[in-house]
Amino acid sequence: MTVPHITLNDGFTIPQLGFGVFRVEPEETERIVSDALEVGYRHIDTAAIYGNEIGVGRAIAASGIPRDELYITTKLWNSDQGTQSAFDAVDLSLEKLQLERVDLYLIHWPVPKRDLYLESWLALEQIRENGKTTSIGVSNFQIEHLERVIAGSSTVPAVDQIELHPAFPQLPLRTFARGTGIAIEAWGPLGQGKYDLFSMAPIAEAAAELGKTPAQVVIRWHLQSGIIVFPKSNSRARMAENFDVFDFELSAAQISAIDALDENMRVGSHPDEVS
Ligand code: NAD
């Protein structure tokens, strides 16, 4: 199965569908990521704060998959924002992942109260120059944070990874990102199972019409909306289900009906409140 790739603003490409490992227990991570690689995922999204980079690294090493066929993202945690602390943090992440470089390194949250995100962004530019990551981006940045790093550096972030699902489609941020060439990655793409997305009528009806599951419909909505997406599941059956989304399409009417589910409802924290 061929996963489509999106070309980022630095010319590098990213598989549009991947596998996320938030809340995957460290001792289970090697097995779960190995399952995901066997199912066919080649894009793994982790973070220093998830505490499972060692397991991700072990699964990659054990897989025997050539490095250039894999796309690995990790993230700078909030308490490591700054210059030297960011340099140290990426080195530690690379050591745990058993990699010489990641494909994408992100600032995890802006933490505006500490006001270190611009300095950290300049550090990420150097980390990229030093060959420790191919691309650099941000996560949970709002328009004002993006404007500041764009104005204060010579790099437009390749991606902004934000909470995004049908009940919280983040239209203003997506419009800004489109205008500035930033690709959008969705976290919590299935709403983290925190509310009943799957029984909402436009999703349930599209699933019934197409003979697909509601999760597959939601993933397809992300893909057809141009969003990079990496749903998480510990279950191999669900990993396979979430990967099996390339033999059908939602109609324009089905997409519009799901678009109309916008409730401006977060399931996660507001970026201004995370420190
Ligand atoms: P998600 O929306 O992917 O939801 C995961 C939950 O959905 C699973 O625990 C499971 O209960 C359920 N699920 C998965 N597949 C299903 C299926 N086929 N049918 C029914 N239920 C299913 O939420 P997430 O894990 O928070 O987000 C995905 C990834 O995004 C994370 O693993 C992580 O890599 C990333 N993330 C980033 C941030 C950030 O701040 N940058 C925050 C949260 C998550």
Coordinates of C-alpha atoms and ligand atoms in Angstrom, one line a residue:
M1 CA 0.0 0.0 0.0
T2 CA 1.5 3.4 -1.0
V3 CA 0.9 6.2 1.5
P4 CA 0.8 9.6 -0.2
H5 CA 3.6 12.1 0.6
I6 CA 3.3 15.8 1.2
T7 CA 6.1 18.1 0.1
L8 CA 7.1 20.5 2.9
N9 CA 8.2 24.1 2.4
D10 CA 11.9 23.0 2.6
G11 CA 11.5 20.6 -0.3
F12 CA 11.5 17.4 1.8
T13 CA 8.6 15.0 1.8
I14 CA 6.6 13.4 4.7
P15 CA 4.3 10.4 4.5
Q16 CA 0.8 11.8 5.1
L17 CA -0.3 8.9 7.3
G18 CA 1.8 7.7 10.3
F19 CA 1.6 6.2 13.7
G20 CA 1.7 8.2 17.0
V21 CA 2.9 6.8 20.3
F22 CA 1.6 9.3 22.9
R23 CA 0.6 7.3 26.0
V24 CA 2.3 4.1 24.7
E25 CA 3.9 2.6 27.8
P26 CA 7.8 2.5 27.6
E27 CA 7.9 -1.3 28.2
E28 CA 5.3 -1.9 25.5
T29 CA 6.7 0.5 22.9
E30 CA 9.1 -1.8 21.1
R31 CA 6.4 -4.4 20.5
I32 CA 3.7 -1.9 19.5
V33 CA 6.0 0.1 17.1
S34 CA 7.2 -3.3 15.7
D35 CA 3.6 -4.2 15.0
A36 CA 3.0 -0.8 13.3
L37 CA 6.0 -1.2 11.1
E38 CA 4.8 -4.7 10.1
V39 CA 1.4 -3.4 9.3
G40 CA 3.1 -1.0 6.9
Y41 CA 3.5 2.3 8.8
R42 CA 6.8 4.1 8.0
H43 CA 6.2 7.4 9.8
I44 CA 6.4 7.4 13.6
D45 CA 5.6 10.4 15.8
T46 CA 7.2 10.4 19.3
A47 CA 8.4 13.0 21.8
A48 CA 11.0 13.2 24.5
I49 CA 8.2 13.6 27.1
Y50 CA 6.5 10.4 26.1
G51 CA 9.3 8.5 27.7
N52 CA 9.3 5.9 25.0
E53 CA 12.0 6.9 22.5
I54 CA 14.2 4.0 23.6
G55 CA 11.4 1.5 22.6
V56 CA 10.9 3.3 19.3
G57 CA 14.6 3.1 18.6
R58 CA 14.7 -0.6 19.4
A59 CA 11.8 -1.3 17.1
I60 CA 13.5 0.6 14.3
A61 CA 16.7 -1.2 14.8
A62 CA 15.1 -4.6 14.9
S63 CA 13.0 -4.0 11.8
G64 CA 15.9 -4.0 9.4
I65 CA 13.9 -1.4 7.4
P66 CA 16.4 1.0 5.6
R67 CA 16.7 4.3 7.4
D68 CA 15.7 6.3 4.3
E69 CA 12.4 4.4 4.1
L70 CA 11.4 5.6 7.6
Y71 CA 10.2 9.0 8.8
I72 CA 10.8 9.7 12.5
T73 CA 9.6 12.8 14.4
T74 CA 10.5 13.7 18.0
K75 CA 10.0 16.9 20.0
L76 CA 11.8 19.2 22.3
W77 CA 10.1 19.2 25.7
N78 CA 9.1 22.5 27.4
S79 CA 11.7 22.4 30.2
D80 CA 14.4 22.0 27.6
Q81 CA 13.6 25.2 25.8
G82 CA 16.6 27.5 25.3
T83 CA 19.8 27.2 23.3
Q84 CA 22.2 24.8 25.0
S85 CA 19.4 22.8 26.6
A86 CA 17.9 22.2 23.2
F87 CA 21.2 21.1 21.8
D88 CA 21.6 18.6 24.8
A89 CA 17.9 17.5 24.4
V90 CA 18.2 16.5 20.7
D91 CA 21.4 14.6 21.4
L92 CA 19.7 12.6 24.2
S93 CA 16.7 11.9 21.9
L94 CA 19.0 10.7 19.1
E95 CA 20.9 8.5 21.5
K96 CA 17.7 6.9 22.8
L97 CA 16.4 6.5 19.2
Q98 CA 19.7 5.0 18.1
L99 CA 19.7 7.5 15.2
E100 CA 22.1 10.0 13.8
R101 CA 19.4 12.3 12.8
V102 CA 15.6 12.5 12.9
D103 CA 13.5 13.6 9.9
L104 CA 11.5 16.2 11.8
Y105 CA 12.2 17.9 15.2
L106 CA 9.5 20.0 16.8
I107 CA 9.2 22.5 19.6
H108 CA 6.4 20.7 21.6
W109 CA 4.5 23.7 23.0
P110 CA 5.2 27.4 22.8
V111 CA 5.0 28.0 26.6
P112 CA 4.5 31.8 26.0
K113 CA 4.9 32.5 29.7
R114 CA 8.6 31.5 29.6
D115 CA 9.2 33.4 26.4
L116 CA 11.9 31.0 25.2
Y117 CA 10.2 29.7 22.0
L118 CA 12.0 32.1 19.6
E119 CA 15.4 31.4 21.1
S120 CA 14.5 27.7 20.9
W121 CA 13.5 28.1 17.3
L122 CA 16.9 29.6 16.5
A123 CA 18.5 26.6 18.2
L124 CA 16.5 24.3 16.0
E125 CA 17.8 26.1 13.0
Q126 CA 21.3 25.3 14.2
I127 CA 20.4 21.7 15.0
R128 CA 19.2 21.3 11.4
E129 CA 22.5 22.9 10.2
N130 CA 24.4 20.4 12.2
G131 CA 22.6 17.5 10.4
K132 CA 20.7 16.2 13.5
T133 CA 17.3 16.7 11.8
T134 CA 16.3 17.1 8.2
S135 CA 13.3 19.4 8.9
I136 CA 12.2 21.6 11.7
G137 CA 8.7 22.6 12.9
V138 CA 6.6 23.5 15.8
S139 CA 3.6 22.1 17.7
N140 CA 0.7 23.8 19.4
F141 CA 1.7 27.1 18.1
Q142 CA -1.0 29.7 17.5
I143 CA -1.0 32.3 14.8
E144 CA 0.8 34.9 17.1
H145 CA 3.6 32.4 17.9
L146 CA 4.0 31.5 14.3
E147 CA 4.2 35.1 13.2
R148 CA 6.9 35.8 15.8
V149 CA 9.2 32.9 14.7
I150 CA 8.7 33.8 11.0
A151 CA 9.6 37.4 11.7
G152 CA 12.5 36.6 14.0
S153 CA 14.3 33.9 12.0
S154 CA 15.1 32.9 8.5
T155 CA 13.0 29.7 8.5
V156 CA 9.2 29.3 8.2
P157 CA 8.3 26.2 10.3
A158 CA 7.8 23.1 8.0
V159 CA 4.8 22.0 10.1
D160 CA 2.6 23.0 13.0
Q161 CA 1.3 19.9 14.8
I162 CA -2.0 20.9 16.5
E163 CA -5.0 19.3 18.0
L164 CA -7.4 18.8 15.1
H165 CA -10.4 16.6 14.5
P166 CA -13.9 17.2 13.1
A167 CA -15.2 18.8 16.3
F168 CA -12.1 21.1 16.4
P169 CA -11.0 21.7 12.8
Q170 CA -8.9 24.8 13.6
L171 CA -10.0 26.7 10.5
P172 CA -8.3 30.1 11.2
L173 CA -5.0 28.5 12.0
R174 CA -5.2 26.3 8.9
T175 CA -6.0 29.3 6.7
F176 CA -2.9 31.1 8.1
A177 CA -0.7 28.0 7.6
R178 CA -1.9 27.7 4.0
G179 CA -0.9 31.3 3.4
T180 CA 2.5 30.9 4.8
G181 CA 3.4 27.5 3.5
I182 CA 3.2 25.6 6.8
A183 CA 1.9 22.0 6.6
I184 CA -0.6 21.0 9.3
E185 CA -0.3 17.8 11.3
A186 CA -3.2 16.7 13.4
W187 CA -2.8 15.4 16.9
G188 CA -5.8 13.7 18.6
P189 CA -7.1 13.1 15.1
L190 CA -9.8 10.7 16.4
G191 CA -10.6 13.0 19.3
Q192 CA -8.5 10.7 21.6
G193 CA -11.6 8.7 22.2
K194 CA -12.7 11.4 24.7
Y195 CA -16.1 12.0 23.1
D196 CA -18.4 10.1 20.8
L197 CA -17.1 11.3 17.5
F198 CA -17.8 8.0 15.8
S199 CA -21.6 8.1 16.4
M200 CA -22.0 11.6 15.0
A201 CA -24.4 11.3 12.1
P202 CA -22.3 12.5 9.2
I203 CA -19.4 10.1 10.2
A204 CA -21.7 7.1 11.1
E205 CA -23.7 7.6 7.9
A206 CA -20.6 7.9 5.6
A207 CA -19.2 4.8 7.3
A208 CA -22.4 2.8 6.6
E209 CA -22.7 4.1 3.0
L210 CA -19.1 3.2 2.2
G211 CA -18.8 -0.1 4.2
K212 CA -16.0 1.4 6.3
T213 CA -15.6 2.0 10.0
P214 CA -16.1 5.5 11.5
A215 CA -12.4 5.7 12.4
Q216 CA -11.5 5.1 8.7
V217 CA -13.9 7.8 7.7
V218 CA -12.4 10.3 10.1
I219 CA -8.8 9.4 8.9
R220 CA -10.0 9.8 5.3
W221 CA -11.5 13.2 6.2
H222 CA -8.0 14.3 7.4
L223 CA -6.2 12.9 4.4
Q224 CA -8.6 14.5 1.9
S225 CA -8.3 17.8 3.8
G226 CA -4.6 17.8 3.2
I227 CA -3.7 17.1 6.8
I228 CA -0.8 14.9 8.0
V229 CA -2.2 12.4 10.5
F230 CA -0.9 9.7 12.8
P231 CA -3.6 8.0 14.9
K232 CA -2.5 5.9 17.8
S233 CA -3.6 2.5 18.9
N234 CA -2.1 -0.3 20.9
S235 CA -4.1 -2.9 19.1
R236 CA -2.7 -4.4 15.9
A237 CA -6.2 -4.9 14.5
R238 CA -6.9 -1.2 14.8
M239 CA -3.5 -0.2 13.5
A240 CA -4.3 -2.2 10.4
E241 CA -7.8 -0.7 10.2
N242 CA -6.4 2.8 10.5
F243 CA -3.9 2.1 7.7
D244 CA -6.5 0.6 5.4
V245 CA -7.8 3.9 4.1
F246 CA -6.6 4.1 0.5
D247 CA -9.2 2.1 -1.4
F248 CA -12.1 4.6 -1.0
E249 CA -12.9 8.3 -1.1
L250 CA -15.4 10.5 0.7
S251 CA -17.6 12.5 -1.6
A252 CA -17.5 16.3 -1.5
A253 CA -20.9 16.1 0.2
Q254 CA -19.6 13.7 2.9
I255 CA -16.6 16.0 3.5
S256 CA -18.9 19.0 3.8
A257 CA -21.2 17.2 6.3
I258 CA -18.2 16.3 8.5
D259 CA -16.8 19.9 8.2
A260 CA -20.1 21.1 9.6
L261 CA -19.4 19.2 12.9
D262 CA -17.2 22.1 14.0
E263 CA -18.0 22.7 17.7
N264 CA -14.8 24.6 18.4
M265 CA -14.3 21.9 21.1
R266 CA -10.8 21.0 22.3
V267 CA -10.2 17.6 24.0
G268 CA -6.7 18.7 25.1
S269 CA -5.1 21.7 26.8
H270 CA -5.1 25.2 25.5
P271 CA -1.6 26.1 24.3
D272 CA -1.4 29.2 26.5
E273 CA -2.0 27.0 29.6
V274 CA 0.7 24.4 29.1
S275 CA 3.9 25.1 30.9
Ligands
NAD1 P1 -6.0 9.8 18.8 O1 -7.1 10.7 18.3 O2 -5.1 9.1 17.7 O3 -6.8 8.7 19.6 C1 -6.2 7.6 20.1 C2 -7.2 6.7 20.7 O4 -8.3 6.4 19.8 C3 -6.7 5.3 21.1 O5 -6.2 5.3 22.4 C4 -7.9 4.4 20.9 O6 -8.6 4.4 22.1 C5 -8.7 5.1 19.9 N1 -8.7 4.5 18.5 C6 -7.6 4.4 17.7 N2 -7.9 3.7 16.6 C7 -9.2 3.4 16.7 C8 -10.1 2.7 15.9 N3 -9.8 2.3 14.7 N4 -11.4 2.5 16.3 C9 -11.8 3.0 17.5 N5 -11.0 3.7 18.4 C10 -9.7 3.9 18.0 O7 -5.1 10.5 19.9 P2 -3.6 10.8 20.2 O8 -2.9 9.5 20.4 O9 -3.6 11.7 21.3 O10 -3.1 11.5 18.9 C11 -2.3 10.8 17.9 C12 -0.8 11.2 18.0 O11 -0.6 12.6 18.0 C13 -0.2 10.8 19.4 O12 0.0 9.4 19.5 C14 1.0 11.6 19.4 O13 2.0 11.1 18.5 C15 0.5 12.9 18.8 N6 0.1 13.9 19.8 C16 0.8 15.1 19.9 C17 0.5 16.0 20.9 C18 1.2 17.4 20.9 O14 1.0 18.1 21.8 N7 2.0 17.6 19.9 C19 -0.6 15.8 21.8 C20 -1.2 14.6 21.7 C21 -0.9 13.7 20.7

